Every structure is written in structure tokens, then in C-alpha cells.
Coordinates of C-alpha atoms in Angstrom, one line a residue:
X1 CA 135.6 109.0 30.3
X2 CA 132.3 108.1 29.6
X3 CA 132.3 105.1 31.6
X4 CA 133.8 107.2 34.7
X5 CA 130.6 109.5 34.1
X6 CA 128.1 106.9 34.3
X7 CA 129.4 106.0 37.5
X8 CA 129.6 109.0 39.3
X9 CA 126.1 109.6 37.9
X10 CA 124.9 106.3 39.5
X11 CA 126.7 107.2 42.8
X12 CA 125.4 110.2 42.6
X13 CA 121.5 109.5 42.2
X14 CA 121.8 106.5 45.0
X15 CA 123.1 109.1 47.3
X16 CA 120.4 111.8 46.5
X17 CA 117.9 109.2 47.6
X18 CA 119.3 107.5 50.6
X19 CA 119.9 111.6 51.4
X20 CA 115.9 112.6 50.7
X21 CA 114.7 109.4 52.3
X22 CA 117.0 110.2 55.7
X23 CA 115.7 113.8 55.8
X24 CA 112.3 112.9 55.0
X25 CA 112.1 109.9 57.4
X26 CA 112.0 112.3 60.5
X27 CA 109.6 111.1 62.7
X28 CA 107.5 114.0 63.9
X29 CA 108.2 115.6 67.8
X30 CA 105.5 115.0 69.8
X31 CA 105.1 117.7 72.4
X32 CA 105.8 115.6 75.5
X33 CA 103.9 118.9 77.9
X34 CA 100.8 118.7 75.6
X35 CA 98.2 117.0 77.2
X36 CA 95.9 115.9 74.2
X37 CA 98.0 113.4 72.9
X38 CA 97.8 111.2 76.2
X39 CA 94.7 108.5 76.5
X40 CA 94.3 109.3 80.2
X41 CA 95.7 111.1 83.2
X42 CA 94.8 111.8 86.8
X43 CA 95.2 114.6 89.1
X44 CA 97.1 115.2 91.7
X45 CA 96.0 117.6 94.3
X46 CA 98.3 118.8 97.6
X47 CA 100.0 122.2 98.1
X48 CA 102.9 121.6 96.4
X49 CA 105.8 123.2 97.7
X50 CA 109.0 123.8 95.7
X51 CA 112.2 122.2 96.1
X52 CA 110.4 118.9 98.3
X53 CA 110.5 115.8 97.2
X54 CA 106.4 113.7 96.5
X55 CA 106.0 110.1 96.4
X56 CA 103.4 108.9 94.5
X57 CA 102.3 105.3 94.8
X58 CA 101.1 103.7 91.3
X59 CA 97.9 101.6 91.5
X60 CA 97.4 99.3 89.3
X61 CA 94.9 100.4 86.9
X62 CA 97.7 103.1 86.0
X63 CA 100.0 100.2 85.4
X64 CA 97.5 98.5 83.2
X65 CA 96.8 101.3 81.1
X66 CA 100.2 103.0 80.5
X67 CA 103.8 101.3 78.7
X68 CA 105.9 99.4 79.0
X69 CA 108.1 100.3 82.2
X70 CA 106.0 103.2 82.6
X71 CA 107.9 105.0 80.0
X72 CA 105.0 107.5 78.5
X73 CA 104.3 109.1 82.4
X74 CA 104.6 112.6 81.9
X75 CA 103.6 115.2 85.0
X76 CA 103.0 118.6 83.8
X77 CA 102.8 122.1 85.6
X78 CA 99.3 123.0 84.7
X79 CA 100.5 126.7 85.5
X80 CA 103.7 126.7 83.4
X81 CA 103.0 123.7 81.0
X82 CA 106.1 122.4 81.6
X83 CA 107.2 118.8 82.5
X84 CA 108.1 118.1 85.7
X85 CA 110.8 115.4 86.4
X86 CA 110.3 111.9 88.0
X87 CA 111.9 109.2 88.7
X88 CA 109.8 105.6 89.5
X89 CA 111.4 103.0 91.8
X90 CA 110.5 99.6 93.2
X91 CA 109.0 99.6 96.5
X92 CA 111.8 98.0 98.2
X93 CA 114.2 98.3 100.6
X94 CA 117.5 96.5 100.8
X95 CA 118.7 94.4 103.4
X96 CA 120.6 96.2 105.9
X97 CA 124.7 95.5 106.0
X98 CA 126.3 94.4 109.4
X99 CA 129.3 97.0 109.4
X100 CA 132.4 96.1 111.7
X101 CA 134.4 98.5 113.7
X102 CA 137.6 98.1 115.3
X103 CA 137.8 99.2 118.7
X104 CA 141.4 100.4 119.5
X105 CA 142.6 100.4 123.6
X106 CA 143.6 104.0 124.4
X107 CA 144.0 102.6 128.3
X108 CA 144.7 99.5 130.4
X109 CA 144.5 99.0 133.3
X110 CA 145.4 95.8 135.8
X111 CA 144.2 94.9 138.8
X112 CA 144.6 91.6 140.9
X113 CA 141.1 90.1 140.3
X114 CA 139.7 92.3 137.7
X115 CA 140.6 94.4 134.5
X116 CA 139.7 97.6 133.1
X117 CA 139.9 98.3 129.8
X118 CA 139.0 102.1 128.0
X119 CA 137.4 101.4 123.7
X120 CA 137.1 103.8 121.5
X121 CA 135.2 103.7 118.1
X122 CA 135.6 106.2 115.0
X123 CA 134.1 109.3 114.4
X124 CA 130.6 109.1 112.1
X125 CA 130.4 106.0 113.2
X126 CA 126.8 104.1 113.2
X127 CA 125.1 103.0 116.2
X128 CA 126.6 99.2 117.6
X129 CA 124.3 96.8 119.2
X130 CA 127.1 94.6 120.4
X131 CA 131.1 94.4 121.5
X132 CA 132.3 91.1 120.5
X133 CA 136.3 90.2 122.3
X134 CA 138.0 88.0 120.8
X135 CA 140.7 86.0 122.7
X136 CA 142.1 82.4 122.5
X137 CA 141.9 81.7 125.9
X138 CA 139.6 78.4 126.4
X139 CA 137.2 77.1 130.0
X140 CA 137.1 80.8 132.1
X141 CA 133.8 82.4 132.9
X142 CA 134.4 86.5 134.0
X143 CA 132.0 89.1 134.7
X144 CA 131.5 92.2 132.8
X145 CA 130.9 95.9 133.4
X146 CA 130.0 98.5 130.4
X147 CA 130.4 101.8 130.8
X148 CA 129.8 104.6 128.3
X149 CA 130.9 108.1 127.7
X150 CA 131.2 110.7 125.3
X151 CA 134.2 112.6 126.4
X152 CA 136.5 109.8 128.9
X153 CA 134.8 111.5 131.9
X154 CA 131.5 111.4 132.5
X155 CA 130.9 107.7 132.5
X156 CA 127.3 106.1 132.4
X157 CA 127.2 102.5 133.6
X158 CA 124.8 100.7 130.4
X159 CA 124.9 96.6 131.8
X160 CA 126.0 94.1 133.5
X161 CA 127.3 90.8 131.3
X162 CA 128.9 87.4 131.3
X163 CA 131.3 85.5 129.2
X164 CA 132.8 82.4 129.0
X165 CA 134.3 79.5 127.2
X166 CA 133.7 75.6 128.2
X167 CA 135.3 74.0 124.8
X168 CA 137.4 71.3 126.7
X169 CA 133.7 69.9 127.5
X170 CA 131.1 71.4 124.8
X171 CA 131.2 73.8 122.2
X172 CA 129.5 76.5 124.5
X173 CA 130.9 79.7 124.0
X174 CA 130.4 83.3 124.4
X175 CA 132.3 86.3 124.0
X176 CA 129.4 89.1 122.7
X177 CA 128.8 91.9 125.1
X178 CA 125.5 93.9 124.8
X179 CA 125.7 97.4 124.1
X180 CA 121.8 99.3 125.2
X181 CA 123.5 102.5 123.8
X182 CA 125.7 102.0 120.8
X183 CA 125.8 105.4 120.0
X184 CA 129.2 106.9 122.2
X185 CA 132.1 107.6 121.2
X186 CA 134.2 105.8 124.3
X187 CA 133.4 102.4 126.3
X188 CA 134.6 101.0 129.3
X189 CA 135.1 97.5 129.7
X190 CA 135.7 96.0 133.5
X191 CA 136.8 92.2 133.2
X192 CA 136.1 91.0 136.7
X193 CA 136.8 86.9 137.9
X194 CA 133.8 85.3 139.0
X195 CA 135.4 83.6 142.5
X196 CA 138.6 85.1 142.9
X197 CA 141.2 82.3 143.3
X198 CA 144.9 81.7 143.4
X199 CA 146.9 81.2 140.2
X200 CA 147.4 77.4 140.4
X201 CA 144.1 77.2 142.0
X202 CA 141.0 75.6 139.7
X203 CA 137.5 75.1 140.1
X204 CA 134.9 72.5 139.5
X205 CA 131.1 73.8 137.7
X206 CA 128.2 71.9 136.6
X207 CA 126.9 73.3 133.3
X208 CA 123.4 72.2 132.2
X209 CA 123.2 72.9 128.0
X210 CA 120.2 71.6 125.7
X211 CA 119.2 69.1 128.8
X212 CA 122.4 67.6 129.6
X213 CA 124.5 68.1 132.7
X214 CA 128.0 68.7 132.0
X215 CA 131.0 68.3 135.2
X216 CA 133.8 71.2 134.0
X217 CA 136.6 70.5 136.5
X218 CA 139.2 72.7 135.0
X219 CA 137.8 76.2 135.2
X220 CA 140.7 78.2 134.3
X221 CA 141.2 81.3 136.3
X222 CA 143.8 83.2 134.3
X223 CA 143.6 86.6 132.5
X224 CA 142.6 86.9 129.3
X225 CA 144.7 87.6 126.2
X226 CA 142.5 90.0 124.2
X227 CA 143.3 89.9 120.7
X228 CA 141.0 92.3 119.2
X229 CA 138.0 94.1 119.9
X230 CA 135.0 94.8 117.5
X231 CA 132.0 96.7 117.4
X232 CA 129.5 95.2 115.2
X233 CA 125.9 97.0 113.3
X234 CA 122.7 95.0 113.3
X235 CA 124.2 91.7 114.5
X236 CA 121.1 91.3 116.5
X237 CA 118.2 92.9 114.8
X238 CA 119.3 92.2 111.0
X239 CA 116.9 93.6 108.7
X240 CA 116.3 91.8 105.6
X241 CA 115.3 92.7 102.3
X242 CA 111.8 94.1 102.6
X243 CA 109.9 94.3 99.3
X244 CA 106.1 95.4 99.1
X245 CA 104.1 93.4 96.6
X246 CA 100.4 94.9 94.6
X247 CA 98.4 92.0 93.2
X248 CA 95.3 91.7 91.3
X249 CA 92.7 88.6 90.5
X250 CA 91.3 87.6 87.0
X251 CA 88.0 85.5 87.0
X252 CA 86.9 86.7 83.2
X253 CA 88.8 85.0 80.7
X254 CA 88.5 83.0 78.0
X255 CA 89.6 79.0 79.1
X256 CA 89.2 76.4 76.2
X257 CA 90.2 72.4 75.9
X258 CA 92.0 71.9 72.4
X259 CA 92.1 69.0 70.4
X260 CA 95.0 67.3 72.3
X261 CA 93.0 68.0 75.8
X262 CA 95.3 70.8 76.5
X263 CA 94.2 73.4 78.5
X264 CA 94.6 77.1 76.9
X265 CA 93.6 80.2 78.9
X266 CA 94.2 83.2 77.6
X267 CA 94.0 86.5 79.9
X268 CA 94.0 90.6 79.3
X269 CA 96.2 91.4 82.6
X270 CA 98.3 94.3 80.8
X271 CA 100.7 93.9 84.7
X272 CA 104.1 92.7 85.2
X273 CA 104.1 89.7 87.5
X274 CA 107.2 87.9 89.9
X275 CA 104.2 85.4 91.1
X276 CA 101.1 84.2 89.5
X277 CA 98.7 82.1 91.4
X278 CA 96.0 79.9 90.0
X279 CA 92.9 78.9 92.5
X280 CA 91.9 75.5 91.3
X281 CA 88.8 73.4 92.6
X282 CA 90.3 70.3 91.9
X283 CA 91.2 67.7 94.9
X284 CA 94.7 66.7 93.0
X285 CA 96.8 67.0 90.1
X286 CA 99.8 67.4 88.8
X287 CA 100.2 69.1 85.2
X288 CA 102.9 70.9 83.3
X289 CA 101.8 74.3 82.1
X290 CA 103.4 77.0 80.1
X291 CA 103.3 80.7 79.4
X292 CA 103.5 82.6 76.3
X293 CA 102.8 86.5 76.1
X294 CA 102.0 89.2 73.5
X295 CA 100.9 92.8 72.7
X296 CA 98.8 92.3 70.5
X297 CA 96.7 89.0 71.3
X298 CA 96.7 88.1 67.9
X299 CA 96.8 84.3 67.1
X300 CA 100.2 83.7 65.9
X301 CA 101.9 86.7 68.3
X302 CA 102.8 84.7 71.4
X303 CA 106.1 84.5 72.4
X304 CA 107.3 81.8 74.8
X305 CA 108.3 83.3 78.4
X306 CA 108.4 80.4 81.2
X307 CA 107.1 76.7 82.3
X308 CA 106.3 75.2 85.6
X309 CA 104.5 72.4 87.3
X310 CA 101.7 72.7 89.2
X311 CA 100.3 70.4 91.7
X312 CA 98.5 69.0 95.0
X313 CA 98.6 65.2 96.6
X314 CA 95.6 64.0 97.8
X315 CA 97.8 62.1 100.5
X316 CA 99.6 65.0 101.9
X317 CA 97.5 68.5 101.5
X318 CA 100.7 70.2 102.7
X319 CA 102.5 69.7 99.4
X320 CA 100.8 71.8 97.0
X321 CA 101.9 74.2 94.5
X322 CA 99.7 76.1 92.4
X323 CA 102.2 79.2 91.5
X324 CA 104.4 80.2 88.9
X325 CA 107.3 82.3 90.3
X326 CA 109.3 84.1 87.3
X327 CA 109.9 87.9 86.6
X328 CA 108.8 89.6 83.9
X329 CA 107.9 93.0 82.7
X330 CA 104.4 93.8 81.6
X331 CA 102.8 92.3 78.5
X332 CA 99.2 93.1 77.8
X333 CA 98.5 89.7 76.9
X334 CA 99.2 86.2 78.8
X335 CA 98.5 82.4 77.8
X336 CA 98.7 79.4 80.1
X337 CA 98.8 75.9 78.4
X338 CA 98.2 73.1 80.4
X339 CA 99.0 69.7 79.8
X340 CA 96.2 67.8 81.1
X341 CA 97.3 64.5 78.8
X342 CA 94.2 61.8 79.6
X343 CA 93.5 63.6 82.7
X344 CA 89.9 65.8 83.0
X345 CA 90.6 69.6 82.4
X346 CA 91.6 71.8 85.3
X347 CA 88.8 73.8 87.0
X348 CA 90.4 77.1 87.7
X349 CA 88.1 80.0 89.4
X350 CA 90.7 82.6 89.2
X351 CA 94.4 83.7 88.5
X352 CA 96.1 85.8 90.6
X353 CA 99.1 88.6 89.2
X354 CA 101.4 89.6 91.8
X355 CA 104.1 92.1 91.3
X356 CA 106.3 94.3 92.7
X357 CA 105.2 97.8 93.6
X358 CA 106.1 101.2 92.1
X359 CA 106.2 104.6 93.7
X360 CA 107.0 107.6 91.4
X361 CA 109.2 110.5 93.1
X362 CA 108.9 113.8 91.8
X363 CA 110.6 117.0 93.5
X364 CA 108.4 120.1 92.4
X365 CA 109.6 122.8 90.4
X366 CA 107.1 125.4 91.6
X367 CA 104.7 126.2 94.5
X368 CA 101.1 124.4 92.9
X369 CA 97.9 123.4 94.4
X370 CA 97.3 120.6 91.4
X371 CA 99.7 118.9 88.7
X372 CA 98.8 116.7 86.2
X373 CA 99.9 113.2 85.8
X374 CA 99.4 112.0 82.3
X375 CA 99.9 108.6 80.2
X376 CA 98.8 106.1 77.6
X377 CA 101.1 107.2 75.0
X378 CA 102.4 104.3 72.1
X379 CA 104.3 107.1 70.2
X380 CA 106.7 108.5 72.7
X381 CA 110.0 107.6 74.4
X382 CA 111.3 107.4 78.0
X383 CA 112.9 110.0 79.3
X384 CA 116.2 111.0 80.7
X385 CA 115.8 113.1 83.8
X386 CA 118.7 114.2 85.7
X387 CA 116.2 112.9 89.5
X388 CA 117.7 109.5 88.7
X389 CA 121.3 110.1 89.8
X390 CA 120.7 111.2 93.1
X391 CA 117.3 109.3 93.7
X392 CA 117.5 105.8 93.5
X393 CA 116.4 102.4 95.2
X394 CA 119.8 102.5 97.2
X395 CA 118.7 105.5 98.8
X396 CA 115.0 106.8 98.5
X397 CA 113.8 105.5 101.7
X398 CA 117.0 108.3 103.5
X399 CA 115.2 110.6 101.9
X400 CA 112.3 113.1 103.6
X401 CA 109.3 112.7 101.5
X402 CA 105.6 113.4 101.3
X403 CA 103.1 111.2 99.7
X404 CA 100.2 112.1 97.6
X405 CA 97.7 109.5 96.7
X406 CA 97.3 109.5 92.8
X407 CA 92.5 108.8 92.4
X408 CA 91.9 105.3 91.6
X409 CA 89.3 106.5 88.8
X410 CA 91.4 107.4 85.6
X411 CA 90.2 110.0 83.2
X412 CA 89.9 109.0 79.5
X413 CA 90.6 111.8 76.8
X414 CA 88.4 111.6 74.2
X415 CA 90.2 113.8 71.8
X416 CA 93.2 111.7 71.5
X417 CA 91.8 109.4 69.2
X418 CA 91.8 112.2 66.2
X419 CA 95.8 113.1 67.1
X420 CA 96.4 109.7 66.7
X421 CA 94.5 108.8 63.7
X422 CA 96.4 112.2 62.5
X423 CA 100.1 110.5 62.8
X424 CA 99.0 107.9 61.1
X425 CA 97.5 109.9 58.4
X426 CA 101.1 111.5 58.4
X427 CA 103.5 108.6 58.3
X428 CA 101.1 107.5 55.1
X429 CA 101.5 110.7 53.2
X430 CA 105.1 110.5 54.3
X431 CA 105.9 107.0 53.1
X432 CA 103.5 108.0 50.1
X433 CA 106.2 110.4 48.9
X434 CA 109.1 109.0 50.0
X435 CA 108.0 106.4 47.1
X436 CA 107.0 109.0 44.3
X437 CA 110.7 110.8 45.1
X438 CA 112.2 107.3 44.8
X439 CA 110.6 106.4 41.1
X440 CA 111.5 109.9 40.0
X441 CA 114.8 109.6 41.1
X442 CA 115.5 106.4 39.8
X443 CA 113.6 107.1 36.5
X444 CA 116.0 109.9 36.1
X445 CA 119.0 107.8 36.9
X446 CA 117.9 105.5 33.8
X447 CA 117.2 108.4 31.9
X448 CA 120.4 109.5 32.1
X449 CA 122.7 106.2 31.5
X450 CA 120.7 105.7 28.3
X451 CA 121.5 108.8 27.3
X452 CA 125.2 108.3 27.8
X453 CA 124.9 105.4 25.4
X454 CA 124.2 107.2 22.5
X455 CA 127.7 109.6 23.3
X456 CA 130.1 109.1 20.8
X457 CA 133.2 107.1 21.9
X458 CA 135.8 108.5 24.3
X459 CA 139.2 109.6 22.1
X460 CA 142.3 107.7 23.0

């Protein structure tokens, strides 16, 4: 029984500390709407107007100085002292998709030299820039006629067009029609023979195609089996991805030749990069160089993050590379090593950081004249707004917006560096006694067992 008591005891005292050291190892709440505890902020002035949607374009020198991914930007209703949410997005826009419609015949009709045929496309559809038929019908060459209408009355002749096929010779083929107006509901198409001819009767045509002359002597005039008619989206003017790039050059940093002639250059850039360029004086070369990064600069803090090979032929200026393309988030400290083995050092004048540009989108809570966008906080989280789920990169560029320039020159706050020095102050005096609970507890826990060893025995 005895035995069973000094175990529950134990148990007992090891949960009583785990418990005190859980409840006491609370981190503290920073007020995320109290602007003392951020190292800097700007402000942002405009009429403000509540319920619209602000874009706010990030320079760089509020990149350099806030988190990582931003996560510390807070923007707080002077008025109210609330936080306002925001969302921050890539300045990108993604490629456009080419989007397909089928094109259903609600009327035929045939006439001896010619064909008319009445399209329609679905409701809510997107504007077309081109009708593409597809038929398997091989050497014919027909005018065509677009017509246009919203209603299958008032038609609007839009162009005049061509197709044809001359496979049996070449693979010359076309079967697109321009549409100037792809925005109707109904289309007309008129299928008209070039030289009307009898049905056994063929033609001869000379065809001229990338500078050579071609003799087509069985122009087929037939009609054409239409298989299916589509209305295609930005077949014509595609639209890639378009991404918007921010860059910044470094000339002050510290370069230095160690023992085994490598070059080591160590740079404060505090940015994310995709691209970073180096402008070197050198006629040619060709080195290996690689790239650590760290928070803290410190010596033995770098952790490896990509390699590359720059070079230039003296032979051929056109083949050159002096970049490094790889993506990474921001680190406030880079080093480049560069392998110049029995080579002379590199002569670099500057290094170039190029990244990807942020706009922060904000939809104001209240009608204000000035809010306050505030960062350069190590001690607090990210947040979790509910603007992300219905503004993203997918779609922020639908959206109606208003921009509003944040100032280039950032203000510092002077009194942060005392509610700093205060948490730390405050996670000493807390791990201070979380260490005087933990030898009392413990010193009690032995107390107690050798007590238990001078209890008489258990009875049987």
C-alpha cells in the first residue's frame, strides 16, 4: 500500500509541474491595434469611403523592414483603434484561358451555289474572336458571309471571308472565320462557291505558298459536310501570364578572397528575390557560385539555398549569363561564394535583387481621411482575415479598386525599443520562476518519498 502511495505521489507531483509550467508558459497578447509596439509605420491619406475596396502598392523599403511574408502589417482605424483587414497579393495576372463554345444550327438552308446557315451560342457567354468549321471535306475554296443579330431579325452584316483546303498538294488549310463582334447571341453564316460550276465539273488554280508555285488541278466543287461548329475566346489575342517585377541594386557590401581564392560576398538585402543579377567588369569567365542565407548574419548561421554558374565567352558576347534565377522568400541576410579556383577574383560593381511585386488590398470599415499602416513586429503572428476568401490572385484584378500610394519615407518609433526590452524582461522573470516552482516542487516530491521510507511495513 505503501508502494501504491509513493507512486501516485510521484505521478502526482510530475503532473502539478508539467500543469504550473503549461499555465505559466503563456506567452503574453500583444495588442495587435496598439501602435507602440511596431518599429515603424506610414500613413495613408485619401477619403476613405466605407465598403470600397484600396490597393496599396508595397515599396520596397517596407518589404525590407517588416517579416517575413509581411506577416506583422497591421492597418489601424486611427478613429476607432481597430484593425482593419487586408489581404496582400502578388502583382500578377494569370494567363487568360481560350474557352470553346459549341455552336448548335437552329436553321439550314440550301441553295444551288450557296448555303446559309443560322449559329447560335449560349447565354452568358464571353465575347468570341473567331468561328472555326470543321468539316472533312479536302481541295474546295468557298466564300463567306457573317451576319450578326441579337434576336434572328435584325441582322448586321460583320465581314466578308475565305476558306479553303489544298491538302492533295500542300498542307494549306483554313477553316477560321473572323468574328469583329463576338458578342451576339445569333450568327449567320452564307457558304457561297467561288465560280459556280457543274457537279462533275473541276477546276484548275495556281497557289503560290512560302515562294513556291503550286498547279491544284482538282478543285473540288461539292458542298461541305459540316461536322461541328465552334466559337473559340482569345484564339487570336492570347494573353499570357503578366507578372510585374520591383528590383533594387546593392553596391555596399562586404566582398572578401578566402584562403582557397574563393570569393565570399556577403549582402544586407532583407528582399525576397526570383532573379539576382551580378554586373561584373570582367571580359570572361566562367565560375560556379553559391548562395547561403540567414537572419541573423552571424558566422556559423547560413543555410544553404541554391547554386548556379555564371559566365561570358570572350568569342561570342551573346552568350553570357550573369543571373541566378530561383525563388525564395525574404532572408535579411545573403552570401555568394564563388569558385574562382586559380583564376583572378571576380570584379563585381553591383548585385541586383529582383522580385515579384505586392499590392495590399484593404476594404474600409469606416468613412476616414487617414489610416495607419504599421509594421516591424518579431513578436507577433499573421493573421487570419476573412478578405482572403473572396479576394485573391484569381480574381483581384475583376475587382473595382482605388489605389493609394503608401510615402516612401518610413517613420521609426522610438518608444518601441522600451516595450521590447520589457518582454524580454518578462519571459526572464517568467522562466525565472518557472525554475524556483520546479526545485520546490521537486524538493517536495523527495521530501515526501523519504518520508514514506521510514512508514512501518504494510500488514498482509
Amino acid at each position: 500500500m505503501f508502494m501504491l502511495n509513493k507512486n501516485i505521489i510521484v505521478l502526482f507531483s510530475l503532473f502539478a509541474v508539467i500543469s504550473i509550467c503549461s499555465f505559466i508558459n503563456v506567452s503574453a497578447v500583444h495588442a495587435a491595434n496598439d501602435p507602440a509596439e511596431f518599429r515603424y509605420s506610414v500613413e495613408l491619406k485619401n477619403d476613405f469611403i466605407k465598403d470600397t475596396i484600396y490597393q496599396v502598392p508595397l515599396n520596397t523599403e517596407i518589404i525590407e523592414k517588416c517579416m517575413p511574408e509581411c506577416r506583422d502589417i497591421r492597418i489601424i482605424d486611427p478613429q476607432t483603434k481597430s484593425e482593419v483587414p487586408y489581404v496582400i497579393i502578388d502583382n500578377q495576372i494569370p494567363a487568360e484561358s481560350i474557352q470553346n463554345y459549341d455552336m448548335p444550327i437552329k436553321e439550314y438552308v440550301d441553295e444551288t451555289n450557296a448555303a446559309t446557315l443560322v449559329l447560335s451560342l449560349p447565354d452568358g457567354h464571353k465575347p468570341i474572336e473567331c468561328i472555326e468549321l470543321s468539316t472533312p471535306n479536302q481541295d474546295f475554296k468557298k466564300n463567306i458571309i457573317l451576319f450578326g443579330a441579337n434576336d434572328l431579325k435584325n441582322w448586321v452584316k460583320l465581314s466578308e471571308d475565305n476558306i479553303y483546303d489544298f491538302s492533295s498538294q500542300v498542307d494549306y488549310r483554313k477553316t477560321l472565320i473572323n468574328c469583329p463582334d463576338g458578342k451576339l447571341n445569333f450568327y449567320k453564316i452564307q457558304i457561297i462557291d467561288t465560280t459556280p460550276l457543274s457537279n462533275t465539273e473541276q477546276k484548275s488554280i495556281n497557289l503560290k505558298y512560302e515562294g513556291l508555285d503550286f498547279s491544284v488541278n482538282k478543285l473540288k466543287n461539292e458542298k461541305l459536310k459540316i461536322n461541328s461548329i465552334t466559337g473559340r475566346t482569345n484564339f487570336q489575342k492570347f494573353k499570357g501570364k503578366t507578372v510585374i517585377y520591383q528590383n533594387k541594386d546593392f553596391s555596399d557590401f562586404n566582398a572578401a578572397v578566402a584562403k582557397n581564392n574563393d570569393t565570399v560576398i556577403i549582402v544586407r538585402a532583407a528582399l525576397p528575390f526570383e532573379k539576382i543579377s551580378f554586373n561584373i567588369s570582367n571580359s570572361y569567365y566562367y565560375r560556379k557560385i553559391t548562395v547561403y542565407s540567414s537572419e541573423t548574419g552571424v558566422e556559423n548561421s547560413y543555410q544553404y539555398l541554391c547554386q548556379s554558374i555564371l559566365f561570358n565567352y570572350p568569342d561570342e558576347l551573346r552568350n553570357a549569363k550573369n543571373h541566378i534565377r530561383y525563388s525564395s522568400p525574404k532572408h535579411n541576410y545573403y552570401k555568394f561564394v564563388i569558385e574562382n579556383k586559380n583564376n583572378p577574383p571576380l570584379s563585381i560593381n553591383s548585385i541586383n535583387f529582383e522580385y515579384v511585386a505586392q499590392n495590399l488590398y484593404f476594404i474600409a470599415l469606416n468613412d476616414a481621411s487617414a489610416l495607419g499602416l504599421y509594421f516591424g513586429h518579431d513578436k507577433i503572428a499573421a493573421p487570419d482575415y476573412d478578405i482572403k476568401n473572396f479576394l485573391n490572385e484569381g480574381n483581384w484584378y475583376k475587382k473595382p479598386y482605388k489605389q493609394v500610394m503608401a510615402p516612401s519615407l518610413v517613420k521609426n518609433n522610438e518608444n518601441v525599443k522600451e516595450v521590447v526590452s520589457a518582454d524580454k524582461k518578462g519571459e526572464l522573470e517568467k522562466t525565472l520562476l518557472i525554475v524556483i516552482i520546479t526545485l520546490l516542487v521537486a524538493g517536495l516530491c523527495f521530501w515526501l518519498y523519504k518520508l514514506l521510507n521510514y512508514a512501518p511495513p504494510a500488514q498482509q
